[in-house]
Short mmCIF file of C-alpha atoms and ligand atoms in Angstrom, two decimals:
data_model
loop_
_atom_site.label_atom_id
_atom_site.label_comp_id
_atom_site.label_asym_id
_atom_site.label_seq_id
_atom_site.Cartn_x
_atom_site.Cartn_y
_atom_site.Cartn_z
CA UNK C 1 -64.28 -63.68 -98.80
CA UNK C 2 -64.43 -65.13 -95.18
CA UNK C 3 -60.42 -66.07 -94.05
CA UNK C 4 -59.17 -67.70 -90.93
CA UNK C 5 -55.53 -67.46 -90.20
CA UNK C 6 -54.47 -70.14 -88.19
CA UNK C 7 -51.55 -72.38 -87.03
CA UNK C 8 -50.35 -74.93 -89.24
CA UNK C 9 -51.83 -77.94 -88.46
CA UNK C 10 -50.81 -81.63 -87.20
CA UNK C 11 -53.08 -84.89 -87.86
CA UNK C 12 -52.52 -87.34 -84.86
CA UNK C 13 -53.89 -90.44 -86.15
CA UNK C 14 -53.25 -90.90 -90.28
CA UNK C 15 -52.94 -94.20 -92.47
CA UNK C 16 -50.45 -93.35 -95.08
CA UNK C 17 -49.82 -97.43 -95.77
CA UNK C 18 -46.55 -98.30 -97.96
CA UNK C 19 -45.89 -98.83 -101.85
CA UNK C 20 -48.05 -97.38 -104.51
CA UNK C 21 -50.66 -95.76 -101.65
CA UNK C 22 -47.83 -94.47 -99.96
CA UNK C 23 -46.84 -92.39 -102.82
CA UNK C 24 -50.08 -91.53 -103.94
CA UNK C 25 -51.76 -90.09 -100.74
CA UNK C 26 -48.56 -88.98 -98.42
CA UNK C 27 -48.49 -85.42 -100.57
CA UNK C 28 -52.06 -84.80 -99.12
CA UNK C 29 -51.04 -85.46 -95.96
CA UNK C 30 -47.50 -83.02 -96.01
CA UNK C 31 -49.36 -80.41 -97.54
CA UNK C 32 -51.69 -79.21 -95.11
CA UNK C 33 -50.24 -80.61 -92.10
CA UNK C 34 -46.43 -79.99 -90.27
CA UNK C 35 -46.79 -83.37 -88.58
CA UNK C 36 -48.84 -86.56 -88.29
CA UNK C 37 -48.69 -89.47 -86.17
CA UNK C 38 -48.44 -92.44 -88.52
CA UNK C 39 -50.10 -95.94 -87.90
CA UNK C 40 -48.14 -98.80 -88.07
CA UNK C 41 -50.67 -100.81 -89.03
CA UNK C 42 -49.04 -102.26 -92.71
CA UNK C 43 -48.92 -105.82 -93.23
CA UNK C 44 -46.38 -106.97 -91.82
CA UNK C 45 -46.60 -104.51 -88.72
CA UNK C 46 -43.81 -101.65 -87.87
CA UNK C 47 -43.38 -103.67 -84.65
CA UNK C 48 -39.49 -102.76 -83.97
CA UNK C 49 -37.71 -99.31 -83.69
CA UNK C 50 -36.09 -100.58 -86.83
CA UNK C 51 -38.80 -101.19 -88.73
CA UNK C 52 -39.91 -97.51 -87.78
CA UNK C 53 -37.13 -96.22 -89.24
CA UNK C 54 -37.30 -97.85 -92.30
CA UNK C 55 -40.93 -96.82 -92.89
CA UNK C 56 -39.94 -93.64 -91.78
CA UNK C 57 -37.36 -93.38 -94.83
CA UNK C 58 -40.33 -94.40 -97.40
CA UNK C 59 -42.10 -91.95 -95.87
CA UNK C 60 -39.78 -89.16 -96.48
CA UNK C 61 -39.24 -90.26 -100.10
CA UNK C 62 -43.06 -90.06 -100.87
CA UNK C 63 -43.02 -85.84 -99.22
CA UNK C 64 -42.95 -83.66 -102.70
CA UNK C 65 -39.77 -81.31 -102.66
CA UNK C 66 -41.04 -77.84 -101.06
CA UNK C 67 -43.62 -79.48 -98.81
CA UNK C 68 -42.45 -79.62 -95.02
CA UNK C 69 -43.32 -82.40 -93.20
CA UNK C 70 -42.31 -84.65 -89.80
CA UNK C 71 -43.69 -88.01 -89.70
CA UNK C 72 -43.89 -89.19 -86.25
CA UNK C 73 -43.40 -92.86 -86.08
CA UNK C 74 -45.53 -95.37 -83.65
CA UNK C 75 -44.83 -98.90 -83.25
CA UNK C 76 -47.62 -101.51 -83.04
CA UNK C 77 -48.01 -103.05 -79.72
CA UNK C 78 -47.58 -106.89 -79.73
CA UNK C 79 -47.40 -109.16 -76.96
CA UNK C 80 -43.56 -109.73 -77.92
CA UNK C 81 -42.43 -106.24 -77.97
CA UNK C 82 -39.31 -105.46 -76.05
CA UNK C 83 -39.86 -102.35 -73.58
CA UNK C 84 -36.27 -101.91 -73.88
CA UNK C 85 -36.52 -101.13 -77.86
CA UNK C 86 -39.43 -99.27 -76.95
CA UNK C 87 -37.82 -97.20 -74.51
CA UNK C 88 -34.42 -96.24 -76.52
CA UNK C 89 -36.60 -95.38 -79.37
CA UNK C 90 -38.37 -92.87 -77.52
CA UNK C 91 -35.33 -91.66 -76.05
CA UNK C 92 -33.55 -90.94 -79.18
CA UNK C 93 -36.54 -89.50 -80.45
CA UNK C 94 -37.32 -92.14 -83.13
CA UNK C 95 -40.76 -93.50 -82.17
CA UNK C 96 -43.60 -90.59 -80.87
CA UNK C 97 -45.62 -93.65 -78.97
CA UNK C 98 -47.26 -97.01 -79.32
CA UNK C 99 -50.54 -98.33 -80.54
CA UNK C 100 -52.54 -100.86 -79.33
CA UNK C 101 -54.65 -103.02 -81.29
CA UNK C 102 -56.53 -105.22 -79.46
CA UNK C 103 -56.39 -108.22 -81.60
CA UNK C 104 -58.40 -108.78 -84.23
CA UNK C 105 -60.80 -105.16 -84.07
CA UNK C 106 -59.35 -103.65 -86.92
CA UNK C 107 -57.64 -103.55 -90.75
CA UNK C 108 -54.49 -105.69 -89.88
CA UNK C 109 -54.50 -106.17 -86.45
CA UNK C 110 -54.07 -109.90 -85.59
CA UNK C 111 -50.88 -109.35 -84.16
CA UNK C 112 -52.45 -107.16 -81.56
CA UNK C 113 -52.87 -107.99 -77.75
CA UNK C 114 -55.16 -110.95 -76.70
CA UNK C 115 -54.06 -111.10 -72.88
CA UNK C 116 -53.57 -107.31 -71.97
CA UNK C 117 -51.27 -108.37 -68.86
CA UNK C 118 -48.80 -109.07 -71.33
CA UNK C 119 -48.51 -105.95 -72.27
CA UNK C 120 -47.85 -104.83 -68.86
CA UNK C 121 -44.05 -104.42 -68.61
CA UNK C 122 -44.23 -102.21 -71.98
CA UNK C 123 -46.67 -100.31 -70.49
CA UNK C 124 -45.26 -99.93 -66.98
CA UNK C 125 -42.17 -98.65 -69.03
CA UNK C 126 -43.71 -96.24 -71.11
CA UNK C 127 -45.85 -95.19 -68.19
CA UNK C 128 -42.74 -94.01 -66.58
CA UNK C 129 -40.83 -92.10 -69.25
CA UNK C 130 -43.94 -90.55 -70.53
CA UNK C 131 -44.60 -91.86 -73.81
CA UNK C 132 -47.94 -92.01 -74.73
CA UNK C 133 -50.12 -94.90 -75.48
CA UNK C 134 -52.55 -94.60 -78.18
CA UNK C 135 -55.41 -97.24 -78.04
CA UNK C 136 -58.00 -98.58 -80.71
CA UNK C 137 -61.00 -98.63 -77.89
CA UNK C 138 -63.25 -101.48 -78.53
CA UNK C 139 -63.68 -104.86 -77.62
CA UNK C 140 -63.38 -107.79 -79.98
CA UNK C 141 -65.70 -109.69 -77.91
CA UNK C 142 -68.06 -111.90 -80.39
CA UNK C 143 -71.05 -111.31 -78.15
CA UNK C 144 -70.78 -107.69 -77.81
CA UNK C 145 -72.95 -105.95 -80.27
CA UNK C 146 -70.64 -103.66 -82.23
CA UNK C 147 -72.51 -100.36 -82.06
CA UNK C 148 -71.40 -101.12 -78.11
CA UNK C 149 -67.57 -102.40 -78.10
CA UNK C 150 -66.24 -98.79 -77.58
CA UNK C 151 -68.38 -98.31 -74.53
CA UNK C 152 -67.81 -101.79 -73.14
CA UNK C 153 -64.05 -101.30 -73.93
CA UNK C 154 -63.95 -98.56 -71.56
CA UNK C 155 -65.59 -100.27 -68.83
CA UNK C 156 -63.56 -103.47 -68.98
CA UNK C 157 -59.96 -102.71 -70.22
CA UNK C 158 -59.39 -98.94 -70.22
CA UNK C 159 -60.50 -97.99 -66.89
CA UNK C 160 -59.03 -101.13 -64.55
CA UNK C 161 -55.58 -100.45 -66.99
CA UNK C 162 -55.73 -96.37 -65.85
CA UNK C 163 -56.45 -97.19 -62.58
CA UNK C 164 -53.30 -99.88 -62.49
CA UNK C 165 -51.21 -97.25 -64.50
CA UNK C 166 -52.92 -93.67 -63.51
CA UNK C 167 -49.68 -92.26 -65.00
CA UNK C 168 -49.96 -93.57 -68.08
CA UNK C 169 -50.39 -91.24 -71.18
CA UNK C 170 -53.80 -92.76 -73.42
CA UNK C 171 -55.32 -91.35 -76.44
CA UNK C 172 -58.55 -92.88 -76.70
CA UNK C 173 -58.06 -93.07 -80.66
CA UNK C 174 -61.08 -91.97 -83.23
CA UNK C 175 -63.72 -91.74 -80.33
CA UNK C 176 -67.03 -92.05 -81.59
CA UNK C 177 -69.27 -91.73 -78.93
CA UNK C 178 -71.18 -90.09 -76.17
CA UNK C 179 -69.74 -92.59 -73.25
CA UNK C 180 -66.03 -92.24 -74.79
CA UNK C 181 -66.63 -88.37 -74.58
CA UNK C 182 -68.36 -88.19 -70.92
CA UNK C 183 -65.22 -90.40 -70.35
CA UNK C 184 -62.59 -88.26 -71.26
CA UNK C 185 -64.14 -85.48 -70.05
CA UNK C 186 -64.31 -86.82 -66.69
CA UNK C 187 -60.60 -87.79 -66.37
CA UNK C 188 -57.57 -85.87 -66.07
CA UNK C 189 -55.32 -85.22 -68.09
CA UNK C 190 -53.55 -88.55 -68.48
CA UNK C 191 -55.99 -89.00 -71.33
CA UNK C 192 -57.09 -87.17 -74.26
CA UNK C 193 -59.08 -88.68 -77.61
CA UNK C 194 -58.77 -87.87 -81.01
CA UNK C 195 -62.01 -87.11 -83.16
CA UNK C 196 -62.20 -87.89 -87.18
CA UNK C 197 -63.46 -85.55 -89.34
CA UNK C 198 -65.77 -88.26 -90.73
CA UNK C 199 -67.40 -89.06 -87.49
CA UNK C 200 -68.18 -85.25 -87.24
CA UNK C 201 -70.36 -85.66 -90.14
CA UNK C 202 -71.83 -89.21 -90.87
CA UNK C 203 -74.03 -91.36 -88.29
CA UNK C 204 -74.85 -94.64 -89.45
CA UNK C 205 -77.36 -93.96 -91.44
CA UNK C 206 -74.74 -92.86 -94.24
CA UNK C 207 -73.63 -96.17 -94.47
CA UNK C 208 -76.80 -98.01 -94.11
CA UNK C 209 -80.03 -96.39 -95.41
CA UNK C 210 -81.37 -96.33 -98.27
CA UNK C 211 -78.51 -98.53 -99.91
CA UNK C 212 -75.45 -100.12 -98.46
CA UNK C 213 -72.52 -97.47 -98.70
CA UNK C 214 -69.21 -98.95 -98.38
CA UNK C 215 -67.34 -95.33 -98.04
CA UNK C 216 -68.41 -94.48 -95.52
CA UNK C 217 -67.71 -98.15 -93.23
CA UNK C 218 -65.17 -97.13 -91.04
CA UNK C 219 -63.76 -98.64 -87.46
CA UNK C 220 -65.37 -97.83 -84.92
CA UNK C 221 -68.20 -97.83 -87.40
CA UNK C 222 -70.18 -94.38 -87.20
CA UNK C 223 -72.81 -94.35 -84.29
CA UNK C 224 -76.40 -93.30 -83.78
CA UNK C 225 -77.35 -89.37 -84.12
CA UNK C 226 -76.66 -88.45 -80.48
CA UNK C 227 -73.21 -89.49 -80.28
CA UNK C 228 -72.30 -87.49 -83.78
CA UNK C 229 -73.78 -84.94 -81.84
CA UNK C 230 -71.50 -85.38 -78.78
CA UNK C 231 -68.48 -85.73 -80.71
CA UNK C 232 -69.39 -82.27 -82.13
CA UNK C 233 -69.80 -80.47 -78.65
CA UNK C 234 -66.20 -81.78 -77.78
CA UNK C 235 -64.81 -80.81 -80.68
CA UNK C 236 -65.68 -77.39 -81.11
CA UNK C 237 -65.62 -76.64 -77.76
CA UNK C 238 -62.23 -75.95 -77.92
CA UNK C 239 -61.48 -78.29 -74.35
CA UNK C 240 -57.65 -79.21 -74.41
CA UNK C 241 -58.54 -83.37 -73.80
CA UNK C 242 -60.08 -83.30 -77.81
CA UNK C 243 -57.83 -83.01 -81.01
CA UNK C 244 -57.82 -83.99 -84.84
CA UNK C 245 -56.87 -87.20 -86.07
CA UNK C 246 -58.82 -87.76 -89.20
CA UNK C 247 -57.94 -91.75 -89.32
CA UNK C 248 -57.44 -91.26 -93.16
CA UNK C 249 -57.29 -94.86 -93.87
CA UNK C 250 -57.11 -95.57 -97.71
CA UNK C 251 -57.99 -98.53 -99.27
CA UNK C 252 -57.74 -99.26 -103.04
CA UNK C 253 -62.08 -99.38 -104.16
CA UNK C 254 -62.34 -102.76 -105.33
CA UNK C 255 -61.38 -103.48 -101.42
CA UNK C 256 -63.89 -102.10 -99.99
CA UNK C 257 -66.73 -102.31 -102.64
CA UNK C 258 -67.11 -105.92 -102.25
CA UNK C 259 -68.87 -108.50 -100.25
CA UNK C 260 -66.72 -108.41 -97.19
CA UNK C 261 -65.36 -104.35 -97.74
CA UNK C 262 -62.42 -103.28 -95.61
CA UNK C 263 -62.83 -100.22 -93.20
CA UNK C 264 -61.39 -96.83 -93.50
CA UNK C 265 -62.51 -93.63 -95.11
CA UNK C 266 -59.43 -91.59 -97.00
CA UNK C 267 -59.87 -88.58 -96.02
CA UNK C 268 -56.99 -86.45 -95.96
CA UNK C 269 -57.21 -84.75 -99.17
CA UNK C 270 -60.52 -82.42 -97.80
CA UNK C 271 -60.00 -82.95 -94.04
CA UNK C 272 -59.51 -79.50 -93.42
CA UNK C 273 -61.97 -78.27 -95.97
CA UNK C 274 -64.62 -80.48 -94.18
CA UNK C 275 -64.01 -79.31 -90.90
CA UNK C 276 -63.89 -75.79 -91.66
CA UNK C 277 -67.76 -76.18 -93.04
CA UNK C 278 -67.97 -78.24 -89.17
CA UNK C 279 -66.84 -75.38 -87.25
CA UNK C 280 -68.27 -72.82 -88.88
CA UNK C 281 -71.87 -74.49 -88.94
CA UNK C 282 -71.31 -74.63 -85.47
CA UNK C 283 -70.48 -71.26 -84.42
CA UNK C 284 -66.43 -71.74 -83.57
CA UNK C 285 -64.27 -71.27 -86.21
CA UNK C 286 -62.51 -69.56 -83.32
CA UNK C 287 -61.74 -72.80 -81.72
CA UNK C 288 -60.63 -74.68 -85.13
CA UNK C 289 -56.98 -74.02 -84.23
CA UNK C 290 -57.25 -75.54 -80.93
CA UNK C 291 -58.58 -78.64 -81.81
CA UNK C 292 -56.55 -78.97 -84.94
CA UNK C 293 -53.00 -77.15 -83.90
CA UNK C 294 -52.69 -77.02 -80.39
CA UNK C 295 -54.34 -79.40 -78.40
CA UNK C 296 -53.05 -82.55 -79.65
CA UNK C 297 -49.19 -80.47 -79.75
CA UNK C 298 -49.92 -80.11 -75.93
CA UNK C 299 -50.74 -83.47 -75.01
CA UNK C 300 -48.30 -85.06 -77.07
CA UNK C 301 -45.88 -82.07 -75.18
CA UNK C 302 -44.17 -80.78 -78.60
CA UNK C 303 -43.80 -77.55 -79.88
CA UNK C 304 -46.74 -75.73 -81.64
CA UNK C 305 -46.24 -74.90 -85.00
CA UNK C 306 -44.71 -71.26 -85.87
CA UNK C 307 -46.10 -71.44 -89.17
CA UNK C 308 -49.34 -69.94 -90.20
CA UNK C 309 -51.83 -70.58 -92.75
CA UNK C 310 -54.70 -69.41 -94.14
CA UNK C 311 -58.25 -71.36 -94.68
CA UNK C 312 -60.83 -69.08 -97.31
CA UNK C 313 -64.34 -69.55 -98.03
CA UNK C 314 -65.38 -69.40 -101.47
CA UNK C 315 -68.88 -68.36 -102.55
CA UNK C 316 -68.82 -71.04 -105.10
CA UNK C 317 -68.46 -74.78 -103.73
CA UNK C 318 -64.07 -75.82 -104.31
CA UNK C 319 -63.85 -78.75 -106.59
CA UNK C 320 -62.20 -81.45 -104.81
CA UNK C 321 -61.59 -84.58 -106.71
CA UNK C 322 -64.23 -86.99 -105.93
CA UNK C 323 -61.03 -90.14 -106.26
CA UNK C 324 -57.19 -90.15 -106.77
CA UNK C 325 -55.41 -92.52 -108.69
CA UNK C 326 -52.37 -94.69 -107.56
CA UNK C 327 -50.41 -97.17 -108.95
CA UNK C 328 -52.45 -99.92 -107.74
CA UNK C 329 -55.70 -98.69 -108.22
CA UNK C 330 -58.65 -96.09 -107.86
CA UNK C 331 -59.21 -94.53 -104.36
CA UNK C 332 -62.18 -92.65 -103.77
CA UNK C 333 -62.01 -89.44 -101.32
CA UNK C 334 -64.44 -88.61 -98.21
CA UNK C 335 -67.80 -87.08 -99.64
CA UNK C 336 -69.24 -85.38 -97.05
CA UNK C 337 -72.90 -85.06 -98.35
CA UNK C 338 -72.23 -80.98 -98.31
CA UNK C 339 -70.61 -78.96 -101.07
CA UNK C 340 -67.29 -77.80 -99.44
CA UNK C 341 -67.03 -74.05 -99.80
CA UNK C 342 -63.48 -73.61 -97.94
CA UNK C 343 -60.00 -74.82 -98.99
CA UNK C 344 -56.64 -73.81 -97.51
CA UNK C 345 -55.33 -70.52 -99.74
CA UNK C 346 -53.23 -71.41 -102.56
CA UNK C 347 -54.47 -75.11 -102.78
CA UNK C 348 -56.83 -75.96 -106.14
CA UNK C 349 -58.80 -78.54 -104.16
O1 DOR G 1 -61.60 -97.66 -90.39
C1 DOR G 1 -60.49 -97.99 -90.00
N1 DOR G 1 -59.48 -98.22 -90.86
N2 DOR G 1 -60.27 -98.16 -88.69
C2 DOR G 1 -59.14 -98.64 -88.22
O2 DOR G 1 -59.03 -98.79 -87.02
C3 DOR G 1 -58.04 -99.05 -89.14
C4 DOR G 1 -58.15 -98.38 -90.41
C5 DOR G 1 -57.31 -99.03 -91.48
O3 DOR G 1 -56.12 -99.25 -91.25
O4 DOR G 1 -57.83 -99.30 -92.56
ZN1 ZN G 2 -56.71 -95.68 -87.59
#
């Protein structure tokens, strides 16, 4: 049997949502990872340093006993927040950094920004104690088409706001294509991106040919061939700027198989699984600790984690349950088209 022994790993981007999802997918989330950085995307938003620390605490009480885990809390950037909150919150170590939504491009985000100079003063703030900005890259534009929003987001917020701020700390969150790559690639190291293990392995046509697949609609939505491609190169070529952040966003089935479905792929439960098949198809299972234990730990300027574990490949495919039940409702996992042939040692699926 094939092993890799590697740090334990941190997810910076994850959905874990409140109530009855909360419970249900948290434990997949705490068991293979030490730390995540948790959207604070739930309706209404985790807008205040209070309201992080509440959803911290329902957080903590969803982590199964024995499972060791550090939820690090963001706030959702409105055009109200105070940079003062922001600020002591960071300080005292209670908020990790701050998303921005632009308003209305995602699940829940109509309390995002509309008029990014409004923003400003938060930003300047942050800019200047180091706390990093993550960013939902695409335009809500009407006329844009939306296989282009990330690109054209690029071009007319988030390069005039890094020029205005060059200290600023950006993750370009869930990049999914070749210009958001060549991008980060070409700056320094102000910015970094996260990568989803679902845009390593879909392009569009998993959501759109040959039937309309609701699973797989996710935002940004998954991109043509060439930019799956792209986002593979970064990924697994081990370059510091690239890290994990599946974007596990869980939504309850009936809410997504329907006439107007909501976006997200849950994908925590097999993240690591899936990528593991990723790297190895592509020749750098050597560099699957980087991108999933130590790059994003550098950028965000936290410790690595001391402990290890251990990924094995089977010869026969590991079962992974194809949905998990909640409280609320049937979610159904990530199926990445391939049968997964690694899990993390110790774990039944
Ligand atoms: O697919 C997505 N789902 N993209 C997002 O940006 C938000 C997320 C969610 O919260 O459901
Ligand atoms: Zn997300």
């Amino acid at each position: 049997m094939t092993t890799l022994t590697i740090r334990r790993p941190d997810d910076w981007h994850v959905h874990l949502r409140d109530g009855a999802i909360l419970k249900a997918v948290t434990p997949y989330t705490s068991r293979d990872f030490a730390r995540a950085i948790v959207m604070p995307n739930l309706v209404p938003p985790v807008v205040t340093v209070a309201d992080a620390r509440c959803y911290r605490e329902h957080i903590l009480a969803s982590v199964p006993q024995g499972h060791s885990f550090t939820p690090l809390m963001t706030l959702y950037l409105t055009e109200n927040t105070d940079p003062n909150d922001v600020e002591a919150g960071f300080r005292d170590g209670e908020v990790t950094a701050v998303k921005l939504y632009p308003a209305g491009a995602t699940t829940n985000s109509q309390s995002g920004v509309r008029v990014i100079e409004k923003v400003y003063p938060v930003l300047e703030r942050m800019a200047a104690c180091g706390m990093v900005l993550c960013v939902h890259g695409e335009v809500t534009d009407p006329a844009i088409d939306i296989f282009d929003r990330e690109a054209v987001f690029i071009e007319r917020v988030l390069e005039p706001l890094r020029r205005r701020m060059p200290e600023l700390r950006v993750v370009m969150e869930h990049v999914t294509t070749r210009d958001g790559v060549d991008y980060v690639r070409s700056a320094g190291d102000s910015l970094a991106a996260t990568i989803t293990t679902h845009h390593l392995i879909i392009n569009r046509n998993a959501i759109l040919a040959g039937g309309i697949r609701p699973h797989y609609y996710c935002l940004p939505v998954a991109k043509r061939e060439e930019h799956r491609l792209a986002l593979r190169r970064a990924a697994t070529s081990g370059d510091r700027h690239f890290f994990l952040g599946t974007d596990s966003a869980p939504h309850l089935d009936p809410l997504k198989e329907c006439a107007c479905g909501c976006a997200g792929i849950f994908s925590s439960l097999n993240t690591l699984g899936c990528l593991a098949h990723v790297f190895e198809e592509e020749g750098a299972l050597d560099r699957l600790e980087a991108f999933v234990s130590l790059n994003g730990t550098a950028f965000y300027r936290l410790p690595p984690n001391e402990e290890r574990v251990t990924l094995q490949r089977h010869e026969q495919p590991v079962a992974f349950p194809r949905m998990i039940e909640t409280d609320d409702g049937l979610i159904t996992v990530f199926d990445p088209m391939f049968p997964i042939h690694w899990n993390v040692a110790g774990e039944a699926g």
